[in-house]
Coordinates of C-alpha atoms and ligand atoms in Angstrom, one line a residue:
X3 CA -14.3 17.6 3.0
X4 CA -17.4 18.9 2.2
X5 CA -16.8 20.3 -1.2
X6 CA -14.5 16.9 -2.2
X7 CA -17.9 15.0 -1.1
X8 CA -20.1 16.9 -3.4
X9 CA -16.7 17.4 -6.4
X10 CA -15.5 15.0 -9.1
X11 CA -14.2 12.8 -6.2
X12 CA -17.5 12.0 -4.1
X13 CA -17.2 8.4 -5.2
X14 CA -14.0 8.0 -4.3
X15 CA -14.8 9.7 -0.7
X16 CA -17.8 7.2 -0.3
X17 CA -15.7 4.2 -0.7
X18 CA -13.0 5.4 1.7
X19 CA -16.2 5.8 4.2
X20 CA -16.4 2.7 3.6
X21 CA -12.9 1.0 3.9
X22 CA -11.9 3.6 6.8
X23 CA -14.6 4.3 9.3
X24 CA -14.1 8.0 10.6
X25 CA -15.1 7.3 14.0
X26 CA -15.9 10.6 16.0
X27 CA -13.4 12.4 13.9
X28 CA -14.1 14.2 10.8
X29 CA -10.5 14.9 9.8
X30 CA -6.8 13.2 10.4
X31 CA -6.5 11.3 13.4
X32 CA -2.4 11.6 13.4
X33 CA -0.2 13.8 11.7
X34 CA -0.6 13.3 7.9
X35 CA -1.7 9.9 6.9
X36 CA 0.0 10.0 3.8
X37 CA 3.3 9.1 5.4
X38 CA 2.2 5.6 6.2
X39 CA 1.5 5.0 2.5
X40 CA 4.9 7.1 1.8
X41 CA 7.0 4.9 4.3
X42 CA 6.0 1.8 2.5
X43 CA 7.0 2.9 -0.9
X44 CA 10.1 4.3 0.6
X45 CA 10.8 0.9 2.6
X46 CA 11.0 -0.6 -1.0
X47 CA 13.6 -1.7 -3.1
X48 CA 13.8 -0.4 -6.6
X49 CA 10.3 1.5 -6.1
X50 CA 10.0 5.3 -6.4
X51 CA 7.3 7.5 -4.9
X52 CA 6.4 10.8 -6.0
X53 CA 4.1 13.4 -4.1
X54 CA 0.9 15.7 -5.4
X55 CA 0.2 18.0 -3.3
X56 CA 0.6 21.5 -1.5
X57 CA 4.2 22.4 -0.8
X58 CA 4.0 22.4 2.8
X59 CA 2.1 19.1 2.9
X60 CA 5.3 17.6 1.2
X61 CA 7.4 19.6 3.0
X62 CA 6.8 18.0 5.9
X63 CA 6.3 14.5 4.8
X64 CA 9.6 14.6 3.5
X65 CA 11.1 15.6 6.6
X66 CA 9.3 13.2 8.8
X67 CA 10.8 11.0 6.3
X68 CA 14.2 11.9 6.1
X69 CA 13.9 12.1 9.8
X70 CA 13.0 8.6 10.1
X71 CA 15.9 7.4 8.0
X72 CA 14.7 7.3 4.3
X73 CA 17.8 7.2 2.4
X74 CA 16.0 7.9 -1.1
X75 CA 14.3 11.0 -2.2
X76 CA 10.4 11.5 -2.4
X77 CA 9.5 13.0 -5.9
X78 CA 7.3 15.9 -6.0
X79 CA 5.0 17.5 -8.6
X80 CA 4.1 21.2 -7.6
X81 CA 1.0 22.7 -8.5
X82 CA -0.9 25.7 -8.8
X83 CA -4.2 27.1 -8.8
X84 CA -4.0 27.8 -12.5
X85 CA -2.6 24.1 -12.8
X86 CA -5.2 22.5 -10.7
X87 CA -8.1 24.0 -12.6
X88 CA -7.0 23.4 -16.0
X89 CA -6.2 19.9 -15.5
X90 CA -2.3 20.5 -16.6
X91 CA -1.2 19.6 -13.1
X92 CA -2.3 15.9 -14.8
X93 CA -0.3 16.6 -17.3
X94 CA 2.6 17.2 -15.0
X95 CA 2.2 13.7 -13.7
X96 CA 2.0 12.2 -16.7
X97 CA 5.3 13.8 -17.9
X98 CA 7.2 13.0 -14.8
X99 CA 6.2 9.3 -15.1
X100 CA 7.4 9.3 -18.2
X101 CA 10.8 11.0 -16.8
X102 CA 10.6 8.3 -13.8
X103 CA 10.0 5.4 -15.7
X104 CA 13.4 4.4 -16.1
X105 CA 13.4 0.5 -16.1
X106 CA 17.6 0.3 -15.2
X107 CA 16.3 1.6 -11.7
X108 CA 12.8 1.1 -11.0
X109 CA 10.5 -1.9 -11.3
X110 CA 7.6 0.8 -10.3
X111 CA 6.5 4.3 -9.7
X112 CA 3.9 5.0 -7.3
X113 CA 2.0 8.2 -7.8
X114 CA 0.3 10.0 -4.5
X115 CA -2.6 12.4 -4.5
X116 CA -2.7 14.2 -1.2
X117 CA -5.4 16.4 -0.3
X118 CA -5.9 19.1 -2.7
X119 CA -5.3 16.8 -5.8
X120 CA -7.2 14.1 -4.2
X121 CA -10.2 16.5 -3.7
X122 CA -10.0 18.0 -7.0
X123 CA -10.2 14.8 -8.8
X124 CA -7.3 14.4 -10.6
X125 CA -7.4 10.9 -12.4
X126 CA -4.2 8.9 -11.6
X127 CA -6.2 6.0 -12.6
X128 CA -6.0 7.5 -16.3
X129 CA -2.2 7.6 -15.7
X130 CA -0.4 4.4 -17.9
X131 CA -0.3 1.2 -16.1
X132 CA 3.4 0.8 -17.5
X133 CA 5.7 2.8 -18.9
X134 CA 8.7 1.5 -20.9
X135 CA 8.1 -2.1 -18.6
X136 CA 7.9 0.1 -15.4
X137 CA 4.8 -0.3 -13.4
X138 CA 3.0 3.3 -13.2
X139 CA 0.4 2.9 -9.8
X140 CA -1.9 6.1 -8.7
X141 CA -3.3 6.3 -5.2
X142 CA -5.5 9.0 -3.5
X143 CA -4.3 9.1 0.5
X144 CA -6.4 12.4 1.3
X145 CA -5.9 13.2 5.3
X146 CA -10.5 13.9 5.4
X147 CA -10.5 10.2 3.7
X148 CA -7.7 8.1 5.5
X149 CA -7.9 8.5 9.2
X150 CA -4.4 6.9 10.0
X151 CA -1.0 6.2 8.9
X152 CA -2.0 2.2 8.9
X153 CA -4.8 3.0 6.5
X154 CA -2.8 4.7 4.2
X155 CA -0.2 1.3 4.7
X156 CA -3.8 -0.3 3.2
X157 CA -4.7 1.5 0.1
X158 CA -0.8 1.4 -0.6
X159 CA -0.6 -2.4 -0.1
X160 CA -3.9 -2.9 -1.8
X161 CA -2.6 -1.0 -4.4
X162 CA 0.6 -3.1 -5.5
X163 CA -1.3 -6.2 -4.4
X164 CA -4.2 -5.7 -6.8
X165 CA -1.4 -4.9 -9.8
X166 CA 0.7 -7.7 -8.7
X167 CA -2.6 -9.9 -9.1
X168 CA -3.6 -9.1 -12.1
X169 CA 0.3 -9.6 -13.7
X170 CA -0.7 -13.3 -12.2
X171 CA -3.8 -13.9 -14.1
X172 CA -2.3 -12.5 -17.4
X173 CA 1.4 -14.9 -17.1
X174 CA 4.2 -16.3 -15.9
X175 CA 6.0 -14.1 -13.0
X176 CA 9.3 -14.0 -11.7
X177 CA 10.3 -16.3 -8.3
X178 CA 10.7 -15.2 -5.2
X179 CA 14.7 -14.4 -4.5
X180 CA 14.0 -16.8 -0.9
X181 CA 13.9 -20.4 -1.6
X182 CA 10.0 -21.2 -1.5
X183 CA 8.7 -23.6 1.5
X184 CA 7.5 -26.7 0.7
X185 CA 4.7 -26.5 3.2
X186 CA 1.4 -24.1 2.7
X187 CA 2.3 -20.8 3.5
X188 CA 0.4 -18.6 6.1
X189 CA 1.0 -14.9 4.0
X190 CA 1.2 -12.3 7.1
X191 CA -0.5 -9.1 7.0
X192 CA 0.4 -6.0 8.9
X193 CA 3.5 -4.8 10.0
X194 CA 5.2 -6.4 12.9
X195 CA 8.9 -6.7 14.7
X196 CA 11.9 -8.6 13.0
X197 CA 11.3 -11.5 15.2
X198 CA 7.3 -11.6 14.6
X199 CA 7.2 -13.9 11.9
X200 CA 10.2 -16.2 13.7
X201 CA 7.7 -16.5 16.4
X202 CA 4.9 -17.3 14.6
X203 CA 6.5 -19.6 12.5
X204 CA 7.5 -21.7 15.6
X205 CA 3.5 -22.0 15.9
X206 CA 2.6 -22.5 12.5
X207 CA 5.2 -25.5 12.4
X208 CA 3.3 -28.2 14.6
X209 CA 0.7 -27.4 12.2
X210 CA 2.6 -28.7 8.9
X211 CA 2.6 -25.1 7.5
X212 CA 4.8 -22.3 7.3
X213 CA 5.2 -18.1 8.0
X214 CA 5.3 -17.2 4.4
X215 CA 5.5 -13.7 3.2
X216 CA 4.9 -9.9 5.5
X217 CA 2.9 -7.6 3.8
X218 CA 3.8 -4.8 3.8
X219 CA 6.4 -6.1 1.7
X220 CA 10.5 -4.7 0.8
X221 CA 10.5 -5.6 -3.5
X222 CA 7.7 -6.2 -5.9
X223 CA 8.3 -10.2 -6.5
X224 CA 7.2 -10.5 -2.6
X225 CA 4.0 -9.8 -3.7
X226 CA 3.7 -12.3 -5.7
X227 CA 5.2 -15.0 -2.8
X228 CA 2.5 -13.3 -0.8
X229 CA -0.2 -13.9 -3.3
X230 CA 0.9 -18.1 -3.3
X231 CA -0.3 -18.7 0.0
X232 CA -2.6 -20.6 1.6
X233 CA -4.5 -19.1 3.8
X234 CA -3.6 -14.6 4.5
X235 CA -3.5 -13.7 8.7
X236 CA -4.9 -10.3 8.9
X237 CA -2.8 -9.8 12.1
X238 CA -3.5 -6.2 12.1
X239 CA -7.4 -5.1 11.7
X240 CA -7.1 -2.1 9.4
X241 CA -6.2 -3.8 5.6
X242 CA -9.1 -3.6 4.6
X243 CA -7.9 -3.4 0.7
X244 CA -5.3 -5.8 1.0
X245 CA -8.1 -8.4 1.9
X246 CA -10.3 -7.4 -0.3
X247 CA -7.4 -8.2 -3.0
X248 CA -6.8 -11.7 -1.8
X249 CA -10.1 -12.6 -1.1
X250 CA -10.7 -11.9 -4.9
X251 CA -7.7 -14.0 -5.2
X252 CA -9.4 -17.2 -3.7
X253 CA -7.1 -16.9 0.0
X254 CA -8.9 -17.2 2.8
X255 CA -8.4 -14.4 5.8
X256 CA -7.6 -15.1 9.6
X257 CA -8.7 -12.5 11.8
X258 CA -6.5 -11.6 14.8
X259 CA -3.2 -12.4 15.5
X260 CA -1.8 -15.0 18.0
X261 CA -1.9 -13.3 21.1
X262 CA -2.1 -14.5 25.2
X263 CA -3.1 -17.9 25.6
X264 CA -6.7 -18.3 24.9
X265 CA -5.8 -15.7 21.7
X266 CA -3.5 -18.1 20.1
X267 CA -5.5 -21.0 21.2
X268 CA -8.5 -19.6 18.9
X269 CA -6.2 -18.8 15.7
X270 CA -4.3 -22.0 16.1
X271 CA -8.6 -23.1 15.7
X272 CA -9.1 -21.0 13.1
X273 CA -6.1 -22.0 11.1
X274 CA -7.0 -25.7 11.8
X275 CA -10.5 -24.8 10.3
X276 CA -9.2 -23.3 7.3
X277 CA -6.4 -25.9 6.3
Ligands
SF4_486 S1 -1.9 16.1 2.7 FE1 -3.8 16.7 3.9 S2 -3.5 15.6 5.8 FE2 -1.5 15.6 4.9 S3 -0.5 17.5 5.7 FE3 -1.5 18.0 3.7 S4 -3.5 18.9 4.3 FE4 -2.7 17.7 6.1

């Protein structure tokens, strides 16, 4: 931690401090973060995700993922000392996104820095933002910077969010596959049960409005259903990035989730304020 804070990547550690509040903890508070940005990626449909990092950190991570049911593989770029330090191991990358960038299976590519690479600086934001009409996307998810699995969901979603955005702003994008609502759509943010957004549809439906799309989301054109919303739920507290993206993209936020009586009475409120 200390030598990332004063290295190439102390801006990068400061705005995580920001984002992510430690808490007492100066370190990982569950077993590697990364896997929360990992499960995402994996949870997606034509999306690949490839791993920087030490062996055994990926080692593990793609057991815990295998364990939990990932029926894809996790790509990996190994490293070593001689690669970090010459700046080849960005290189690497750059090679295997080229190699990855095959647009008959993926719509994109999402490229993770784990610790060591993370701390070291090495510049997935220099990486191409597309590659032969496959989107290329670089995140840092270093276990001294993200404190969770749910904050690594964040810079993840914040990630594709902030890329999906921008493919708004420059044209026309493709539909969502589910018919659209004709009612404002409440986009819903954080991961929840099957049932969740059944449930909170029932609520939203007095109101004239509609659950519209879960983010974290299963294929990239969600992201753009979740972009046309009305207003974005923040049901869970910690997506931080993922607000910040929509916020820049004029939605406005509701805090909390419907919960206990006097819980949904206040969002039911707050929805009422914002519609
Ligand atoms: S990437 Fe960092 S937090 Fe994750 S297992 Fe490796 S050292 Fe630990």
């Amino acid at each position: 931690m200390g030598s990332a804070e004063k290295g190439a990547n102390k801006e990068l550690i400061e705005n995580m401090r920001k984002d992510y509040p430690l808490g007492p903890h100066d370190k990982p508070q569950s077993m590697c973060p990364a896997f929360g940005s990992l499960r995402v990626g994996l949870r997606m449909k034509r999306v690949a995700t490839v791993l920087s990092g030490s062996a055994c950190c990926v080692y593990g991570l793609t057991f815990v993922s295998h364990f939990y049911g990932a029926r894809r593989s996790v790509g990996y770029v190994p490293f070593s000392s001689e690669t970090l330090v010459t700046g080849k191991l960005y290189e690497d990358i750059l090679e295997s996104a080229h190699e990855m960038a095959d647009p008959d299976r993926f719509d994109a590519v999402v490229f993770t820095n784990l610790c060591v690479p993370s701390a070291s600086g090495v510049p997935l934001r220099l990486l191409p933002k597309e590659i032969n009409g496959v989107r290329i996307i670089g995140i840092d998810v270093p276990g001294f910077g993200i404190p969770t699995h749910a904050e690594a969901k964040d810079v993840l979603a914040g990630a594709l969010l902030n890329y999906a955005k921008n493919e708004i702003e420059s044209g026309p994008v493709a539909a969502p596959a589910s018919k659209k609502s004709d009612r404002p759509t409440v986009t819903l943010l954080g991961e929840m049960f099957p049932a969740d957004p059944m449930n909170i549809g029932a609520i939203l439906e007095p109101l004239g409005l509609a659950a519209g799309q879960v983010i974290p989301c299963r294929e990239w054109r969600e992201l753009y259903a979740a972009l046309d919303c009305g207003a974005v739920a923040a049901i869970h507290p910690f997506y931080t990035a993922a607000v910040r993206e929509f916020e820049d993209a004029g939605k406005p936020i509701i805090g909390s989730a419907p919960v206990g009586v006097e819980g949904t009475n206040s969002w039911i409120d707050n929805l009422g304020d914002t519609f």
